[in-house]
Amino acid sequence: MRLFSNIFTIAFVFALINMANAQQNKNEKHNEQVTIVGSYDPSINDAFKINSKPKIIEPEIQQTEFNFQLPDTRQTTSIKLNPIKAVTLRSGSKSVKYDNFLKAGFGSRISPYIDFYHSKTEKGNYSFNANLYHYSSFKNIKDYSASPMSNTHAKVGYQKFMNNHILDLGLNYGMKTNRFYGYVPSDWGGIDIPESELRQMFNLIKANVGVSSNYKRKSKLHHDINLSAYYYFDLYKTSEMNANVSFDLHQGFDVVDMLDYQNLGLKGGFQFYGNNDSLNNTSEFYVNAVPYFTANYGVFNFNAGLNFGIKNDSSTSFHFWPEIEVQMNVVPGSFTIFAGIDGKLQKQSFYDLTTENPYLSPVAELRWLKEKFNVFGGFKLSIAQNAGFQLKTGWKTFEDMAFFVNTGDYTLPSLFPLGPLNKFFTVYDNGSRFYTEASISVRAGKNFKLNIGGEYNAYNLDSLNKAYHKPLTKAFVGGSYLFGEKAKVSAELIFNGKRYARDIYKLADIELDPYIDLNAEFEYRVDENLAVFINGTNLLNNNYLQFYSYPVQGFQIMAGITYRF
């Protein structure tokens, strides 16, 4: 039985990769599609109205038109908080449409930057979009090992609109390069690390195909089915293959006469992971199904389900969680309070962990994170479509959460490190986390926009002294102001509170200082098509430690153009 299941899952992966032509799951894909019209800039829509269910799975921040944020892992910190869903306002006048948008510049860190979008839509028939992106930096940090980096991707997406269905296709290729530069060579004069052991490069090939119904009648069987696969590998023969199938089927029923509406549904999925490195070769899969019921009674909305899961790796384990959420619309359309309870099982994949920390060792251990219990509550507030506020707080217990601890490639016979600690390995622990997340979004007319977000975490761990390299507090303030039709100023401030690292030489916990990162941009529109910009990143010129032993790049100025056609 064990052999049969592995053969089946591997065959399924290859079949899925051959048939898939899309880059991401459906939620990611929609964020990447761009229709360039009028005064459009390719940025996240303004979040000023709360009009959706507050289901926050992976918290992230919604930022305000900060196109100048470049993904230099040595410079920027990703603040991920829960967003307030946005509504796109459309002017009554007809906009001029542009199919292409180009933003290009060059920075003082010897940093070329290019971001190109193409979008073509035939209303009611199809939508096609493509994005080409590149950013690289070749300036080193004083005293440290050389630290060039680059980030490049190419993405295409296609939607076909049919009578009662939407077909989604896409494809994504990405490549990121960096070096394990987190040491001062003069401190380790007796150790000469070969160049081949300092370079790193990640390649990602990702595809997806999905189909969803758009029936107007609730009595129909509504469905949303997505298949995706990716292959991810680095320079050290570490690779990860993933295949994922997700589905959601639901239909309206009149189960109880007193309820305003009722839906019975079934959602779930299948996940396969095949991982290979120089030490291990593993394959595993997880299957889950969630029968659920949603209903409305007056000002109350209910969602209740049971999440059943089976994980198969070296052994088979069964999992079960309730999924319950209740909302009360205190002021319909303006003020809602909510509370719920759930849990989940999630693979801490090589792709996810190296996205969070690109200096991870290629042979780091990978485990599944089990959220045993997550209870949460909060509220969301919308004021006249011009301001929104959302707060969520909760407490969760977990098993096998990953934390990062510094390590090196050179060891004594006792396996104790000898040499620079310029890589990281994963350590795992059980425990609990209390969290609070909040976000505010304000819009005053079409000229002024402001977003504020924050997050607080308190960990209680069974074995580790600290939650190594997990920020305890985060905050973000960003806004933009448009002067007439010609000039626009944008700025953002990012704050990360204290974090902890483990120094295995000193056998001590190290407290990393909090930091503030300030960025700003000025853009001037020369004509309807052409604009010029200048921006500055890390304006305070702080070489703070994003990871222990890894200072970030300092101040940079970049200038360039945007052009739409």
Coordinates of C-alpha atoms in Angstrom, one line a residue:
M1 CA 0.0 0.0 0.0
R2 CA 2.8 2.4 0.9
L3 CA 4.6 1.7 -2.4
F4 CA 1.4 2.1 -4.4
S5 CA 0.7 5.5 -2.8
N6 CA 4.1 6.8 -3.6
I7 CA 4.0 5.6 -7.2
F8 CA 0.6 7.2 -7.7
T9 CA 1.6 10.5 -6.2
I10 CA 4.8 10.8 -8.3
A11 CA 2.9 9.9 -11.5
F12 CA 0.3 12.5 -10.6
V13 CA 3.0 15.2 -10.2
F14 CA 4.4 14.7 -13.7
A15 CA 1.0 14.5 -15.3
L16 CA 0.1 17.8 -13.6
I17 CA 3.2 19.6 -14.7
N18 CA 2.6 18.6 -18.3
M19 CA -1.0 19.8 -18.4
A20 CA -0.5 23.0 -16.3
N21 CA 0.0 26.4 -17.9
A22 CA -0.3 28.8 -15.1
Q23 CA 1.9 30.5 -12.6
Q24 CA 0.1 30.5 -9.3
N25 CA -2.9 29.6 -7.3
K26 CA -5.9 31.7 -8.1
N27 CA -5.5 34.1 -5.3
E28 CA -2.0 35.0 -6.2
K29 CA -2.8 35.2 -9.9
H30 CA -5.4 37.9 -9.6
N31 CA -2.9 40.1 -7.8
E32 CA -0.6 39.9 -10.7
Q33 CA -3.0 40.8 -13.5
V34 CA -2.8 44.4 -14.7
T35 CA -5.1 46.5 -16.9
I36 CA -3.3 49.7 -17.6
V37 CA -5.7 52.6 -18.1
G38 CA -5.5 56.4 -17.8
S39 CA -3.4 57.5 -14.9
Y40 CA -2.7 53.9 -13.9
D41 CA 0.5 52.9 -12.1
P42 CA 1.0 49.2 -11.3
S43 CA 0.5 49.3 -7.6
I44 CA -1.9 47.7 -5.1
N45 CA -5.4 49.2 -5.1
D46 CA -6.3 51.6 -2.3
A47 CA -7.8 50.0 0.7
F48 CA -10.5 52.2 2.1
K49 CA -13.6 50.1 2.3
I50 CA -14.1 46.9 4.3
N51 CA -16.6 44.7 2.5
S52 CA -15.4 41.2 2.9
K53 CA -15.2 38.4 5.4
P54 CA -12.1 38.8 7.6
K55 CA -10.4 35.5 6.8
I56 CA -6.8 36.2 7.5
I57 CA -4.6 33.1 6.8
E58 CA -1.3 34.6 5.8
P59 CA -1.2 38.1 7.2
E60 CA 0.2 40.7 4.8
I61 CA 0.3 44.4 4.6
Q62 CA -1.4 46.4 1.9
Q63 CA 1.0 49.1 0.8
T64 CA 0.3 52.4 -0.9
E65 CA 1.8 52.8 -4.3
F66 CA 5.4 52.1 -3.2
N67 CA 6.6 51.0 -6.6
F68 CA 10.2 51.9 -5.6
Q69 CA 10.4 49.1 -3.0
L70 CA 13.0 46.8 -4.5
P71 CA 13.3 43.2 -3.3
D72 CA 16.9 43.5 -2.1
T73 CA 17.0 41.0 0.7
R74 CA 19.9 42.9 2.3
Q75 CA 17.9 46.1 2.4
T76 CA 14.2 45.8 2.8
T77 CA 12.1 43.9 5.3
S78 CA 8.8 42.4 4.3
I79 CA 6.1 43.5 6.7
K80 CA 3.2 41.1 6.4
L81 CA 0.0 42.1 8.1
N82 CA -3.6 41.5 7.4
P83 CA -5.1 43.7 4.6
I84 CA -8.3 45.6 4.4
K85 CA -10.0 44.5 1.2
A86 CA -10.2 47.3 -1.3
V87 CA -12.8 48.6 -3.7
T88 CA -11.7 50.0 -7.0
L89 CA -13.5 53.3 -7.8
R90 CA -14.1 54.0 -11.5
S91 CA -14.6 57.5 -12.9
G92 CA -17.7 58.2 -14.9
S93 CA -15.7 59.5 -17.8
K94 CA -14.1 57.1 -20.2
S95 CA -10.4 56.4 -19.6
V96 CA -7.7 56.1 -22.2
K97 CA -6.4 52.6 -22.2
Y98 CA -2.8 51.6 -22.4
D99 CA -1.7 48.0 -23.0
N100 CA 1.9 48.5 -21.8
F101 CA 3.7 50.0 -18.9
L102 CA 7.4 50.3 -18.3
K103 CA 9.3 51.5 -15.3
A104 CA 13.1 51.5 -15.5
G105 CA 15.9 53.1 -13.4
F106 CA 19.5 52.9 -12.2
G107 CA 20.6 53.1 -8.6
S108 CA 23.7 54.2 -6.8
R109 CA 24.5 50.7 -5.7
I110 CA 25.2 49.9 -9.3
S111 CA 21.6 48.7 -9.5
P112 CA 19.7 48.3 -12.8
Y113 CA 16.0 48.1 -12.4
I114 CA 13.3 47.3 -15.0
D115 CA 9.6 46.4 -14.6
F116 CA 7.4 45.9 -17.7
Y117 CA 3.7 45.0 -17.8
H118 CA 1.6 44.1 -20.8
S119 CA -2.2 43.7 -20.6
K120 CA -4.7 42.9 -23.3
T121 CA -8.4 42.5 -22.6
E122 CA -11.4 41.8 -24.7
K123 CA -14.4 42.5 -22.5
G124 CA -16.5 39.4 -21.9
N125 CA -14.1 37.2 -23.9
Y126 CA -10.5 37.0 -22.5
S127 CA -7.8 38.7 -20.6
F128 CA -4.0 38.3 -21.1
N129 CA -1.2 39.8 -19.1
A130 CA 2.5 39.5 -18.8
N131 CA 5.2 40.9 -16.5
L132 CA 9.0 41.0 -16.9
Y133 CA 11.0 42.1 -13.9
H134 CA 14.7 42.5 -13.0
Y135 CA 16.6 44.2 -10.2
S136 CA 20.2 43.6 -9.2
S137 CA 22.8 45.3 -7.0
F138 CA 26.6 45.0 -7.3
K139 CA 27.9 47.3 -4.5
N140 CA 29.4 45.5 -1.5
I141 CA 29.0 46.3 2.2
K142 CA 32.2 47.7 3.8
D143 CA 34.5 45.0 5.4
Y144 CA 32.1 42.2 4.6
S145 CA 32.4 39.5 1.9
A146 CA 31.2 40.5 -1.6
S147 CA 27.4 40.8 -1.6
P148 CA 25.9 41.1 -5.1
M149 CA 22.3 40.0 -5.6
S150 CA 19.7 39.8 -8.3
N151 CA 16.0 39.1 -8.7
T152 CA 14.4 38.3 -12.1
H153 CA 11.1 36.8 -13.1
A154 CA 8.8 36.4 -16.1
K155 CA 5.1 35.8 -15.7
V156 CA 2.2 35.3 -18.0
G157 CA -1.5 34.9 -17.2
Y158 CA -4.6 34.2 -19.3
Q159 CA -8.3 34.2 -18.4
K160 CA -11.0 32.9 -20.7
F161 CA -14.6 34.1 -19.9
M162 CA -17.3 31.6 -20.8
N163 CA -21.0 31.6 -20.3
N164 CA -20.9 30.1 -16.8
H165 CA -17.2 29.5 -16.2
I166 CA -13.9 31.2 -16.1
L167 CA -10.7 29.4 -17.2
D168 CA -7.4 30.6 -15.6
L169 CA -4.0 29.7 -17.0
G170 CA -0.5 31.0 -16.3
L171 CA 3.2 30.3 -16.1
N172 CA 6.0 31.7 -14.0
Y173 CA 9.7 31.5 -14.1
G174 CA 11.8 33.2 -11.5
M175 CA 15.5 33.3 -10.6
K176 CA 17.2 34.9 -7.5
T177 CA 20.9 35.0 -6.8
N178 CA 22.7 36.1 -3.6
R179 CA 25.9 35.2 -1.7
F180 CA 26.5 34.0 1.9
Y181 CA 28.2 37.3 2.7
G182 CA 27.5 37.3 6.4
Y183 CA 31.1 37.4 7.7
V184 CA 34.2 39.7 7.8
P185 CA 37.0 37.9 5.9
S186 CA 39.7 39.6 7.9
D187 CA 38.3 38.0 11.1
W188 CA 38.9 34.6 9.6
G189 CA 42.4 34.9 8.1
G190 CA 43.1 31.2 8.4
I191 CA 40.1 30.1 6.5
D192 CA 39.7 30.7 2.8
I193 CA 36.1 29.8 1.7
P194 CA 36.0 28.8 -2.0
E195 CA 33.9 31.0 -4.3
S196 CA 31.7 28.0 -5.1
E197 CA 30.6 27.8 -1.5
L198 CA 29.6 31.4 -1.2
R199 CA 27.3 31.7 -4.3
Q200 CA 23.6 30.8 -4.2
M201 CA 21.0 30.8 -6.9
F202 CA 17.3 29.7 -6.7
N203 CA 15.3 28.8 -9.8
L204 CA 11.5 28.5 -9.8
I205 CA 9.3 27.0 -12.5
K206 CA 5.6 27.2 -11.6
A207 CA 2.4 26.5 -13.5
N208 CA -1.3 26.4 -12.8
V209 CA -4.6 25.8 -14.4
G210 CA -8.0 26.5 -12.8
V211 CA -11.7 26.7 -13.6
S212 CA -14.4 28.4 -11.6
S213 CA -18.1 28.8 -12.0
N214 CA -19.9 32.1 -12.1
Y215 CA -23.5 31.1 -11.8
K216 CA -26.0 33.7 -10.6
R217 CA -28.4 31.3 -9.1
K218 CA -27.5 29.9 -5.7
S219 CA -29.3 26.6 -6.4
K220 CA -26.6 25.7 -8.9
L221 CA -23.5 23.7 -7.8
H222 CA -20.9 26.4 -7.6
H223 CA -17.3 25.2 -8.0
D224 CA -13.8 26.4 -8.0
I225 CA -11.0 23.9 -8.9
N226 CA -7.3 24.6 -9.2
L227 CA -4.3 22.5 -10.1
S228 CA -0.8 23.9 -9.6
A229 CA 2.8 22.6 -9.6
Y230 CA 6.3 23.9 -9.2
Y231 CA 9.9 22.8 -9.4
Y232 CA 12.4 24.7 -7.3
F233 CA 16.1 24.1 -7.1
D234 CA 19.4 25.8 -6.1
L235 CA 23.1 25.5 -6.9
Y236 CA 23.8 22.7 -4.4
K237 CA 21.5 20.0 -5.9
T238 CA 18.8 20.8 -3.5
S239 CA 15.4 20.6 -5.2
E240 CA 11.7 20.6 -4.3
M241 CA 8.8 19.4 -6.4
N242 CA 5.3 20.3 -5.4
A243 CA 1.8 19.5 -6.8
N244 CA -1.3 20.9 -5.4
V245 CA -5.0 20.4 -6.1
S246 CA -7.6 22.5 -4.3
F247 CA -11.4 22.6 -4.7
D248 CA -14.5 24.3 -3.3
L249 CA -18.0 23.0 -4.1
H250 CA -21.1 24.6 -2.6
Q251 CA -24.8 24.9 -3.3
G252 CA -27.7 26.8 -1.7
F253 CA -30.2 24.9 0.3
D254 CA -33.2 25.7 2.4
V255 CA -32.2 23.6 5.4
V256 CA -34.0 25.7 8.1
D257 CA -36.8 28.1 7.3
M258 CA -35.7 30.7 9.9
L259 CA -32.4 31.3 8.2
D260 CA -32.1 33.9 5.4
Y261 CA -29.7 31.9 3.3
Q262 CA -27.9 28.6 3.6
N263 CA -25.0 27.0 1.8
L264 CA -23.8 23.4 2.1
G265 CA -20.3 22.9 0.7
L266 CA -17.2 20.7 0.5
K267 CA -13.7 22.1 0.1
G268 CA -10.3 20.5 0.4
G269 CA -7.2 19.5 -1.5
F270 CA -4.2 17.3 -2.2
Q271 CA -0.6 18.4 -1.6
F272 CA 2.5 16.4 -2.7
Y273 CA 6.1 17.3 -1.9
G274 CA 9.2 15.6 -3.2
N275 CA 12.5 17.0 -1.6
N276 CA 16.1 16.1 -2.5
D277 CA 19.4 17.3 -1.2
S278 CA 22.9 15.9 -0.7
L279 CA 21.8 14.1 2.4
N280 CA 18.1 13.1 2.1
N281 CA 15.5 12.1 -0.4
T282 CA 11.9 12.3 0.8
S283 CA 8.3 12.3 -0.6
E284 CA 5.1 13.0 1.3
F285 CA 1.5 14.0 0.7
Y286 CA -1.4 15.5 2.6
V287 CA -5.1 15.1 1.8
N288 CA -7.8 17.1 3.5
A289 CA -11.6 17.6 3.2
V290 CA -13.8 20.2 4.9
P291 CA -17.6 19.7 4.8
Y292 CA -19.0 23.1 5.8
F293 CA -22.3 25.0 6.3
T294 CA -22.7 28.8 6.0
A295 CA -25.8 30.7 6.8
N296 CA -27.2 34.2 7.7
Y297 CA -29.8 35.2 10.3
G298 CA -30.5 38.9 10.6
V299 CA -27.2 40.6 11.5
F300 CA -25.4 37.3 12.1
N301 CA -23.3 35.3 9.6
F302 CA -22.2 31.7 10.5
N303 CA -19.6 29.4 9.0
A304 CA -19.1 26.0 10.5
G305 CA -17.0 23.1 9.2
L306 CA -14.9 20.1 10.1
N307 CA -11.4 19.8 8.7
F308 CA -10.3 16.1 8.2
G309 CA -6.7 15.4 7.1
I310 CA -4.4 12.5 6.4
K311 CA -0.6 13.0 6.1
N312 CA 1.6 10.3 4.6
D313 CA 5.4 10.3 4.9
S314 CA 7.4 7.7 6.7
S315 CA 4.2 7.0 8.5
T316 CA 0.5 7.9 8.3
S317 CA -1.2 10.3 10.6
F318 CA -4.7 11.6 10.9
H319 CA -5.8 15.1 11.8
F320 CA -9.0 16.9 12.7
W321 CA -9.9 20.5 13.5
P322 CA -13.2 22.4 13.8
E323 CA -13.6 25.5 11.6
I324 CA -16.1 27.9 13.1
E325 CA -16.5 31.6 12.6
V326 CA -19.4 34.0 13.6
Q327 CA -19.8 37.6 12.4
M328 CA -22.2 40.2 13.7
N329 CA -22.9 43.2 11.5
V330 CA -23.5 45.8 14.2
V331 CA -23.9 48.5 11.7
P332 CA -24.5 46.8 8.3
G333 CA -21.8 47.8 5.8
S334 CA -19.8 49.8 8.4
F335 CA -19.1 47.9 11.6
T336 CA -18.6 44.2 12.0
I337 CA -17.3 42.1 14.9
F338 CA -16.1 38.5 14.4
A339 CA -14.7 35.5 16.3
G340 CA -13.7 32.0 15.4
I341 CA -11.7 28.9 16.0
D342 CA -9.7 26.7 13.5
G343 CA -6.4 24.8 12.9
K344 CA -4.4 23.5 10.1
L345 CA -1.4 21.6 8.8
Q346 CA 1.1 23.4 6.6
K347 CA 4.4 22.3 5.1
Q348 CA 7.4 24.5 5.9
S349 CA 8.8 24.0 2.4
F350 CA 12.3 24.7 1.1
Y351 CA 10.7 27.3 -1.2
D352 CA 8.9 29.1 1.7
L353 CA 11.8 29.0 4.1
T354 CA 14.4 30.3 1.6
T355 CA 11.9 33.0 0.5
E356 CA 11.9 34.1 4.2
N357 CA 15.6 33.6 4.7
P358 CA 17.7 33.2 1.5
Y359 CA 20.8 32.3 3.5
L360 CA 19.4 29.0 4.7
S361 CA 21.6 26.0 4.4
P362 CA 20.8 23.8 1.4
V363 CA 20.5 20.8 3.7
A364 CA 18.2 22.3 6.3
E365 CA 15.6 20.0 7.8
L366 CA 12.0 20.5 6.7
R367 CA 8.9 19.7 8.7
W368 CA 5.2 20.3 8.7
L369 CA 3.8 23.0 11.0
K370 CA 0.7 21.9 12.9
E371 CA -1.5 24.6 14.3
K372 CA -3.4 22.6 16.8
F373 CA -5.7 25.3 18.1
N374 CA -6.3 28.9 16.9
V375 CA -8.9 31.1 18.5
F376 CA -9.3 34.6 17.3
G377 CA -11.6 37.6 17.3
G378 CA -11.7 41.2 16.2
F379 CA -13.6 43.9 14.4
K380 CA -13.6 45.9 11.1
L381 CA -14.8 49.4 10.6
S382 CA -15.5 51.3 7.4
I383 CA -16.3 55.1 7.4
A384 CA -18.0 56.6 4.4
Q385 CA -15.8 54.6 1.9
N386 CA -12.9 56.9 2.9
A387 CA -11.4 55.1 5.9
G388 CA -11.1 51.6 7.1
F389 CA -9.8 50.0 10.3
Q390 CA -9.4 46.3 11.1
L391 CA -8.1 44.6 14.2
K392 CA -7.6 40.9 14.9
T393 CA -6.2 39.3 18.0
G394 CA -5.8 35.6 18.8
W395 CA -4.0 32.8 20.5
K396 CA -2.7 29.6 18.8
T397 CA -0.9 26.5 19.9
F398 CA 1.5 24.8 17.5
E399 CA 3.9 21.9 16.9
D400 CA 7.2 22.1 14.9
M401 CA 7.4 25.8 14.1
A402 CA 10.7 26.6 12.3
F403 CA 13.2 29.1 13.7
F404 CA 16.6 30.1 12.2
V405 CA 20.0 29.6 14.0
N406 CA 23.4 30.6 12.5
T407 CA 25.7 27.8 11.4
G408 CA 28.7 27.3 9.1
D409 CA 30.2 24.8 6.6
Y410 CA 33.4 24.1 8.6
T411 CA 33.2 21.9 11.7
L412 CA 35.6 20.1 14.2
P413 CA 35.4 16.3 14.4
S414 CA 32.9 16.8 17.2
L415 CA 30.7 18.6 14.6
F416 CA 31.1 21.9 16.5
P417 CA 31.3 24.8 14.0
L418 CA 34.7 26.1 13.1
G419 CA 34.7 29.2 10.9
P420 CA 32.2 31.9 9.9
L421 CA 28.5 31.4 10.9
N422 CA 27.3 32.7 7.5
K423 CA 24.5 30.2 7.0
F424 CA 21.4 29.1 8.9
F425 CA 19.8 25.9 9.8
T426 CA 16.3 25.2 11.1
V427 CA 15.4 24.3 14.7
Y428 CA 11.9 23.3 15.6
D429 CA 9.9 23.7 18.7
N430 CA 6.3 23.4 20.1
G431 CA 4.5 26.2 22.0
S432 CA 2.0 28.9 21.6
R433 CA 1.8 32.4 20.2
F434 CA -0.4 35.4 21.2
Y435 CA -0.8 37.8 18.4
T436 CA -2.5 41.1 17.6
E437 CA -2.7 42.6 14.1
A438 CA -4.2 45.9 13.0
S439 CA -4.4 48.0 9.9
I440 CA -5.8 51.4 9.0
S441 CA -6.4 52.9 5.5
V442 CA -7.4 56.4 4.8
R443 CA -8.2 58.3 1.6
A444 CA -9.0 62.0 1.2
G445 CA -10.2 62.6 -2.3
K446 CA -8.0 61.3 -5.1
N447 CA -4.9 63.1 -3.9
F448 CA -4.0 61.7 -0.5
K449 CA -3.7 58.1 0.7
L450 CA -2.4 56.7 3.9
N451 CA -1.9 53.2 5.2
I452 CA -0.8 52.2 8.7
G453 CA -0.2 48.6 10.0
G454 CA 1.1 46.9 13.0
E455 CA 1.6 43.5 14.5
Y456 CA 2.6 42.2 18.0
N457 CA 3.6 38.6 18.8
A458 CA 4.4 36.9 22.1
Y459 CA 5.8 33.4 22.0
N460 CA 5.8 30.7 24.7
L461 CA 8.1 27.8 23.6
D462 CA 8.7 24.4 25.2
S463 CA 12.4 24.1 24.6
L464 CA 14.0 27.1 22.9
N465 CA 14.9 30.2 25.0
K466 CA 13.7 32.6 22.3
A467 CA 11.8 32.7 19.0
Y468 CA 15.0 33.1 17.0
H469 CA 14.7 35.5 14.1
K470 CA 11.0 36.0 14.6
P471 CA 10.1 39.8 15.0
L472 CA 8.0 40.4 18.1
T473 CA 6.7 43.8 16.8
K474 CA 6.3 45.2 13.3
A475 CA 4.9 48.5 12.1
F476 CA 4.4 50.3 8.8
V477 CA 3.3 53.8 7.8
G478 CA 3.0 54.7 4.2
G479 CA 1.3 57.4 2.2
S480 CA 1.3 59.4 -1.0
Y481 CA 0.1 62.8 -2.1
L482 CA -0.6 64.0 -5.6
F483 CA 0.0 67.6 -6.5
G484 CA -2.3 68.5 -9.3
E485 CA -1.9 66.2 -12.2
K486 CA 1.9 66.4 -12.5
A487 CA 3.8 65.6 -9.3
K488 CA 3.4 62.9 -6.7
V489 CA 5.3 62.3 -3.5
S490 CA 5.3 58.9 -1.7
A491 CA 7.0 57.8 1.5
E492 CA 7.0 54.9 3.9
L493 CA 8.5 54.1 7.2
I494 CA 9.1 50.5 8.3
F495 CA 9.8 49.5 12.0
N496 CA 10.9 46.1 13.2
G497 CA 11.2 45.6 17.0
K498 CA 13.7 43.5 18.8
R499 CA 14.5 40.0 17.6
Y500 CA 16.7 37.3 19.0
A501 CA 19.5 35.1 17.6
R502 CA 21.6 32.3 19.0
D503 CA 25.4 32.5 18.9
I504 CA 26.6 28.9 19.1
Y505 CA 30.2 30.1 19.7
K506 CA 29.3 32.1 22.7
L507 CA 26.5 29.7 23.7
A508 CA 24.3 32.8 24.3
D509 CA 21.2 34.5 23.0
I510 CA 21.9 37.8 21.2
E511 CA 19.3 40.6 21.1
L512 CA 19.2 42.3 17.7
D513 CA 18.5 46.0 17.9
P514 CA 15.1 47.4 16.6
Y515 CA 15.4 49.3 13.4
I516 CA 13.6 51.9 11.3
D517 CA 13.8 52.0 7.5
L518 CA 12.7 55.1 5.7
N519 CA 12.0 55.3 1.9
A520 CA 10.6 58.1 -0.3
E521 CA 9.9 58.8 -4.0
F522 CA 9.2 61.8 -6.1
E523 CA 7.6 61.4 -9.5
Y524 CA 6.9 64.1 -12.1
R525 CA 4.7 63.5 -15.2
V526 CA 6.3 65.1 -18.3
D527 CA 3.3 64.3 -20.4
E528 CA 0.4 61.9 -20.7
N529 CA 2.8 59.0 -21.4
L530 CA 6.1 59.8 -19.9
A531 CA 7.1 60.5 -16.2
V532 CA 10.5 60.7 -14.4
F533 CA 11.1 59.6 -10.8
I534 CA 13.8 59.7 -8.2
N535 CA 13.7 57.7 -5.0
G536 CA 15.7 56.9 -2.0
T537 CA 15.8 53.8 0.1
N538 CA 17.1 53.3 3.6
L539 CA 17.3 57.1 3.9
L540 CA 18.6 56.9 7.5
N541 CA 21.6 54.9 6.2
N542 CA 21.4 52.3 8.9
N543 CA 23.3 49.0 8.3
Y544 CA 20.9 47.2 10.6
L545 CA 21.0 43.4 11.0
Q546 CA 18.0 41.8 9.2
F547 CA 19.5 38.5 10.2
Y548 CA 22.4 37.9 12.7
S549 CA 25.7 38.5 10.9
Y550 CA 23.9 40.0 7.9
P551 CA 23.9 43.8 7.8
V552 CA 21.7 45.4 5.1
Q553 CA 22.9 47.9 2.4
G554 CA 22.8 51.5 3.4
F555 CA 21.4 54.5 1.6
Q556 CA 20.6 54.4 -2.1
I557 CA 19.4 56.9 -4.7
M558 CA 17.7 55.7 -7.9
A559 CA 16.5 57.7 -10.8
G560 CA 14.5 56.6 -13.9
I561 CA 11.4 56.9 -16.0
T562 CA 8.0 55.4 -16.4
Y563 CA 6.3 55.1 -19.8
R564 CA 2.9 53.8 -20.8
F565 CA 1.9 53.1 -24.4

